[in-house]
Coordinates of C-alpha atoms and ligand atoms in Angstrom, one line a residue:
M1 CA 95.0 48.8 -17.2
S2 CA 95.6 47.7 -13.5
R3 CA 98.1 50.5 -13.3
E4 CA 95.4 53.0 -14.3
Q5 CA 92.9 51.2 -11.8
A6 CA 95.5 51.8 -9.0
R7 CA 95.8 55.3 -9.8
R8 CA 92.1 55.9 -9.7
V9 CA 91.5 54.0 -6.5
L10 CA 94.2 55.9 -4.8
E11 CA 92.9 59.3 -6.1
Q12 CA 89.5 58.4 -4.8
A13 CA 90.5 57.3 -1.2
Q14 CA 91.0 59.7 1.6
R15 CA 92.4 57.5 4.6
I16 CA 94.7 54.9 3.3
A17 CA 96.2 52.0 5.4
V18 CA 99.5 50.7 3.6
A19 CA 101.0 47.5 4.7
T20 CA 104.1 45.5 3.6
H21 CA 105.7 42.0 4.2
I22 CA 106.8 40.4 7.3
A23 CA 110.8 39.7 7.5
P24 CA 110.9 43.2 5.5
D25 CA 113.5 44.1 3.1
A26 CA 114.5 47.6 1.6
D27 CA 112.0 47.1 -1.1
A28 CA 109.1 46.3 1.2
L29 CA 109.6 49.2 3.6
S30 CA 110.7 51.7 1.0
S31 CA 107.8 51.0 -1.3
A32 CA 105.3 51.1 1.5
I33 CA 106.7 54.4 3.2
G34 CA 107.3 56.0 -0.2
L35 CA 103.5 55.5 -1.1
T36 CA 102.5 57.0 2.1
L37 CA 104.6 60.2 1.4
I38 CA 103.2 60.4 -2.1
L39 CA 99.5 60.1 -0.8
R40 CA 100.1 62.7 1.9
R41 CA 101.5 64.9 -0.7
L42 CA 98.0 64.7 -2.3
G43 CA 96.5 65.7 1.0
K44 CA 95.3 62.3 2.0
E45 CA 95.8 60.7 5.1
A46 CA 98.2 57.5 4.9
V47 CA 99.9 55.3 7.5
A48 CA 102.4 52.4 6.8
F49 CA 102.3 49.2 8.7
C50 CA 104.6 46.1 9.1
D51 CA 103.9 43.4 11.4
D52 CA 107.5 42.4 12.3
D53 CA 110.6 43.8 13.5
L54 CA 112.8 46.0 11.4
P55 CA 116.3 45.0 10.8
P56 CA 118.5 47.7 12.2
R57 CA 120.0 48.7 8.9
L58 CA 116.6 49.6 7.6
K59 CA 115.7 51.6 10.6
T60 CA 117.7 54.4 9.0
L61 CA 115.3 54.8 6.1
P62 CA 113.3 58.0 6.2
H63 CA 110.3 57.7 8.4
A64 CA 111.1 54.0 9.2
D65 CA 110.6 54.9 13.0
E66 CA 107.0 55.8 12.3
I67 CA 105.9 52.4 10.9
G68 CA 103.3 50.5 13.2
R69 CA 102.8 46.8 13.3
T70 CA 99.0 46.6 13.2
A71 CA 96.6 49.0 11.6
H72 CA 94.4 51.0 14.1
G73 CA 92.3 53.9 13.2
S74 CA 89.7 54.7 10.6
F75 CA 90.4 54.0 7.0
D76 CA 88.7 53.6 3.7
L77 CA 91.2 51.7 1.7
R78 CA 93.9 49.2 2.3
V79 CA 97.0 48.9 0.1
S80 CA 99.3 45.9 0.1
L81 CA 102.9 46.3 -1.1
D82 CA 105.6 43.8 -2.1
A83 CA 103.6 40.8 -0.6
S84 CA 102.7 37.8 -2.9
D85 CA 100.0 36.4 -0.6
P86 CA 98.1 37.7 2.3
S87 CA 99.8 35.5 5.1
R88 CA 102.9 37.6 4.3
L89 CA 101.1 40.6 6.0
G90 CA 100.8 38.9 9.2
Q91 CA 98.2 40.8 11.3
A92 CA 98.9 44.3 9.7
F93 CA 95.2 44.6 8.4
R94 CA 93.6 42.9 11.5
G95 CA 90.1 44.3 11.7
L96 CA 90.2 46.0 8.4
E97 CA 89.0 42.8 6.4
S98 CA 85.8 44.5 5.1
L99 CA 87.7 47.4 3.4
P100 CA 88.7 47.1 -0.4
L101 CA 92.3 46.0 -1.0
L102 CA 94.6 47.3 -3.6
N103 CA 97.5 44.7 -4.1
I104 CA 100.6 46.4 -5.6
D105 CA 103.5 43.7 -6.2
H106 CA 106.3 42.6 -8.6
H107 CA 106.4 38.9 -7.6
V108 CA 105.6 36.6 -10.4
T109 CA 104.2 34.1 -7.8
N110 CA 101.6 36.9 -6.6
I111 CA 98.2 35.1 -6.1
G112 CA 96.0 38.0 -7.0
F113 CA 94.4 38.4 -3.5
G114 CA 93.4 42.1 -3.7
T115 CA 90.0 43.6 -4.7
I116 CA 92.3 45.4 -7.3
N117 CA 95.6 43.7 -8.4
W118 CA 98.4 45.6 -10.1
V119 CA 101.3 43.0 -10.4
E120 CA 104.2 43.7 -12.7
P121 CA 106.9 40.8 -12.6
A122 CA 108.9 42.9 -15.1
A123 CA 109.5 45.6 -12.5
V124 CA 112.7 45.2 -10.8
A125 CA 111.2 46.4 -7.5
T126 CA 107.8 47.4 -5.9
A127 CA 109.5 50.7 -5.2
E128 CA 109.9 51.3 -9.2
M129 CA 106.2 50.7 -9.3
V130 CA 105.6 53.4 -6.8
L131 CA 108.0 55.8 -8.8
W132 CA 105.6 55.2 -11.9
L133 CA 102.6 55.8 -9.5
A134 CA 104.1 59.1 -8.4
D135 CA 104.6 60.2 -12.1
D136 CA 101.0 59.1 -12.8
L137 CA 99.7 61.0 -9.8
G138 CA 101.7 64.1 -10.5
V139 CA 103.7 64.1 -7.4
A140 CA 107.3 65.4 -7.9
L141 CA 110.2 63.7 -6.4
D142 CA 111.9 65.1 -3.2
P143 CA 115.0 64.0 -1.5
E144 CA 113.2 61.7 0.9
L145 CA 111.0 60.0 -1.5
A146 CA 113.8 59.6 -3.8
S147 CA 115.9 58.1 -1.2
L148 CA 113.3 55.5 -0.4
L149 CA 112.5 54.6 -4.0
L150 CA 116.2 54.2 -4.7
A151 CA 116.7 52.1 -1.5
G152 CA 114.1 49.6 -2.8
I153 CA 115.5 49.5 -6.5
V154 CA 119.1 49.0 -5.2
G155 CA 118.0 46.7 -2.5
D156 CA 116.1 44.2 -5.0
T157 CA 118.7 44.4 -7.6
L158 CA 121.7 43.6 -5.3
G159 CA 123.2 47.2 -6.1
L160 CA 122.0 47.2 -9.8
R161 CA 123.8 44.1 -10.7
T162 CA 120.9 41.7 -11.5
P163 CA 120.0 40.8 -15.2
N164 CA 116.8 42.8 -15.0
V165 CA 118.6 46.2 -14.7
T166 CA 117.8 47.8 -18.2
P167 CA 118.7 51.3 -19.4
Q168 CA 115.3 52.2 -18.4
V169 CA 115.9 51.2 -14.8
L170 CA 119.2 53.1 -15.0
R171 CA 117.5 56.2 -16.2
E172 CA 115.0 56.1 -13.3
V173 CA 118.1 55.7 -10.9
V174 CA 119.6 58.9 -12.5
R175 CA 116.2 60.8 -11.9
L176 CA 116.2 59.7 -8.3
M177 CA 120.0 60.7 -7.8
E178 CA 119.2 64.1 -9.5
A179 CA 116.2 64.4 -7.1
G180 CA 118.6 64.1 -4.0
A181 CA 119.1 60.2 -3.3
S182 CA 122.6 59.0 -2.6
L183 CA 123.5 55.8 -4.3
A184 CA 126.7 55.4 -2.4
A185 CA 125.1 55.8 1.0
L186 CA 122.3 53.4 0.3
V187 CA 124.8 50.6 -1.2
D188 CA 126.7 51.1 2.1
T189 CA 123.7 50.9 4.4
L190 CA 122.4 48.0 2.4
F191 CA 125.3 45.7 1.6
N192 CA 128.4 46.9 3.3
R193 CA 127.3 46.7 6.9
R194 CA 127.1 43.6 9.2
S195 CA 127.5 43.4 12.8
L196 CA 130.2 41.2 14.2
A197 CA 127.6 38.8 15.7
A198 CA 126.3 38.5 12.1
L199 CA 129.6 38.1 10.6
R200 CA 130.5 35.1 13.0
L201 CA 127.1 33.4 12.3
F202 CA 127.7 33.8 8.7
G203 CA 131.2 32.2 8.9
Q204 CA 129.8 29.3 11.1
A205 CA 127.0 28.7 8.5
L206 CA 129.6 28.9 5.7
A207 CA 131.7 26.2 7.5
G208 CA 128.8 23.9 7.4
V209 CA 128.1 24.3 3.7
Q210 CA 127.2 21.1 1.5
M211 CA 126.8 20.4 -2.2
E212 CA 125.1 17.9 -4.0
D213 CA 123.5 17.6 -7.7
G214 CA 124.1 21.5 -8.3
V215 CA 122.6 22.5 -5.0
V216 CA 124.6 24.1 -2.4
W217 CA 123.1 24.6 0.9
T218 CA 123.6 25.2 4.7
V219 CA 121.7 25.2 7.9
I220 CA 121.4 27.6 10.8
T221 CA 120.0 26.0 13.8
R222 CA 118.2 27.6 16.9
E223 CA 121.5 26.6 18.8
M224 CA 123.7 28.4 16.4
R225 CA 121.5 31.7 16.4
A226 CA 121.2 31.6 20.2
A227 CA 125.0 31.3 20.7
S228 CA 125.5 34.3 18.3
G229 CA 123.0 36.5 20.0
L230 CA 121.2 37.1 16.8
H231 CA 117.4 36.7 17.3
H232 CA 116.7 37.2 13.4
A233 CA 119.0 35.7 11.0
N234 CA 117.0 36.8 7.9
D235 CA 119.1 39.6 7.2
L236 CA 122.3 37.8 6.6
S237 CA 122.3 37.6 2.6
L238 CA 123.9 34.2 2.9
S239 CA 121.8 32.7 0.2
S240 CA 123.1 35.4 -2.4
F241 CA 126.7 34.8 -1.2
L242 CA 126.2 31.0 -1.7
I243 CA 124.8 31.1 -5.2
G244 CA 128.4 32.6 -6.2
T245 CA 129.6 29.0 -5.9
E246 CA 131.0 28.1 -9.1
E247 CA 129.6 24.6 -9.2
A248 CA 126.1 25.4 -8.0
R249 CA 123.0 26.2 -9.9
I250 CA 120.7 26.6 -6.9
A251 CA 121.4 27.8 -3.3
A252 CA 119.6 27.2 -0.2
V253 CA 119.8 28.5 3.6
F254 CA 117.7 26.8 6.1
T255 CA 117.1 28.7 9.1
E256 CA 115.4 27.3 12.3
R257 CA 113.1 29.8 14.1
D258 CA 112.3 29.7 17.8
D259 CA 108.8 28.4 17.1
G260 CA 110.4 25.4 15.2
Q261 CA 109.2 26.6 11.7
V262 CA 112.0 26.8 9.1
E263 CA 112.7 29.8 6.9
V264 CA 114.0 28.7 3.5
S265 CA 116.0 31.3 1.5
L266 CA 116.4 30.2 -2.1
R267 CA 118.7 31.6 -5.0
A268 CA 119.0 30.3 -8.6
R269 CA 121.6 31.1 -11.5
P270 CA 120.0 32.6 -14.6
G271 CA 117.8 30.0 -16.5
Y272 CA 116.8 28.1 -13.2
D273 CA 113.8 28.9 -11.2
V274 CA 113.5 28.6 -7.4
A275 CA 110.1 30.6 -7.4
R276 CA 108.2 27.5 -8.3
V277 CA 109.8 25.6 -5.7
A278 CA 108.9 28.1 -3.1
L279 CA 105.3 28.4 -4.3
A280 CA 104.9 24.7 -4.1
F281 CA 106.0 24.9 -0.5
G282 CA 103.7 27.8 0.3
G283 CA 105.8 30.5 -0.2
G284 CA 106.8 32.6 -3.3
G285 CA 109.3 35.2 -4.8
H286 CA 111.0 35.6 -8.2
P287 CA 112.7 32.9 -10.3
P288 CA 116.2 33.7 -9.2
A289 CA 115.4 34.7 -5.5
A290 CA 112.4 33.0 -3.6
G291 CA 111.5 31.8 -0.1
C292 CA 109.2 29.8 2.0
L293 CA 108.2 29.1 5.7
V294 CA 107.7 25.6 6.2
P295 CA 106.6 23.8 9.4
G296 CA 109.5 21.7 11.2
P297 CA 111.3 19.8 12.2
L298 CA 114.5 21.0 10.3
E299 CA 115.5 17.3 10.0
A300 CA 112.3 16.7 8.0
V301 CA 112.3 19.9 6.0
V302 CA 115.8 19.8 4.5
P303 CA 115.6 16.5 2.7
R304 CA 112.0 17.4 1.2
L305 CA 113.1 20.8 -0.1
L306 CA 116.4 19.3 -1.3
A307 CA 114.7 16.6 -3.6
A308 CA 112.6 19.5 -5.1
L309 CA 115.7 21.8 -5.4
K310 CA 117.7 19.0 -7.0
A311 CA 115.1 18.4 -9.6
A312 CA 114.8 22.1 -10.4
A313 CA 118.6 22.2 -10.7
Q314 CA 118.3 19.6 -13.5
G315 CA 115.9 21.6 -15.6
E316 CA 116.8 24.8 -17.2
T317 CA 113.6 26.7 -17.6
D318 CA 113.4 28.6 -20.9
G319 CA 117.1 29.6 -20.7
K320 CA 116.2 33.3 -20.7
A321 CA 117.6 35.5 -17.8
P322 CA 115.0 36.2 -15.4
Ligands
5GP1 P1 114.9 36.4 0.6 O1 115.7 35.1 0.6 O2 115.9 37.5 0.4 O3 114.5 36.4 2.2 O4 113.7 36.5 -0.2 C1 113.8 36.3 -1.7 C2 112.4 36.6 -2.2 O5 111.5 35.7 -1.8 C3 111.9 38.0 -1.9 O6 111.2 38.4 -3.1 C4 110.9 37.6 -0.8 O7 109.9 38.6 -0.6 C5 110.4 36.2 -1.2 N1 110.1 35.4 -0.1 C6 110.8 34.9 1.1 N2 110.2 34.2 1.8 C7 108.9 34.1 1.5 C8 108.0 33.5 1.9 O8 107.9 32.9 3.1 N3 106.7 33.7 1.4 C9 106.5 34.3 0.1 N4 105.5 34.4 -0.4 N5 107.8 34.9 -0.3 C10 108.9 34.8 0.3
MN2 MN1 110.3 43.5 -3.8

């Protein structure tokens, strides 16, 4: 129903501002840029925005260098991609608040902030939903669009390794590869590249790891970041690594930002749910991977989050893989 509404509202619009979330990942950027390519193929004006710096690894995605931070120009529709609440868009839509907003997302915690909301928690990536839209709108895949959409799917499934990767998803991957996307090149870009500075910070954070009551966690302080020379530490994939700890059911990484706020990156084993904890602290995500941004200081945030995480590590949810 809302997929149909999404198609219709996009067909009717002529000038479209597309935005994705701050701290962008591959799915965020690829779904936003991918949708603009689809809309341009239909003869429309479409521009993508992200109100944050792009991690270096994602600057190699097709058209990533054309992304603006805040929408400027004249538009008749806003589209939000991969963002579960409007704060995640930063100032991307500043000044355009009166325009209708189409909210396309796959986070179960999406609060339905659009004029039209198309939210599919069963989709492995927002990029997968954009692929469905391309089909609905009759836009054929070309190598650039296919590479973008495969980047989103590969990014959010950790290289097609998460439990939600079904035969249908793999058939979509085959279509994208046949249209010209390189799975090997994307896996290499998204997972096999890390700067020496990032590696050192990763190692330092790993050395400080702690474990209690099924929760494994570590902290990255401002001083650690400054010493490493890394301005942003949200591209380390450290929480995904920590959840591999045999004894752990939940993993958390606390990163102190320059403004004192604390970024919390959460992971859970199948059957445990960190999306609920993240939502309770003003964030969101998926049951196995979620996050939130919490006012500091770090010393206060860590024990509050740990109490909630330890409770979540006690209770299996419905036992089903997320
Ligand atoms: P990551 O730990 O990889 O940064 O994020 C894991 C998941 O949680 C992603 O789906 C991401 O969009 C979501 N997420 C991370 N931080 C936040 C946040 O501060 N707010 C919301 N709503 N979602 C977040
Ligand atoms: Mn996503």
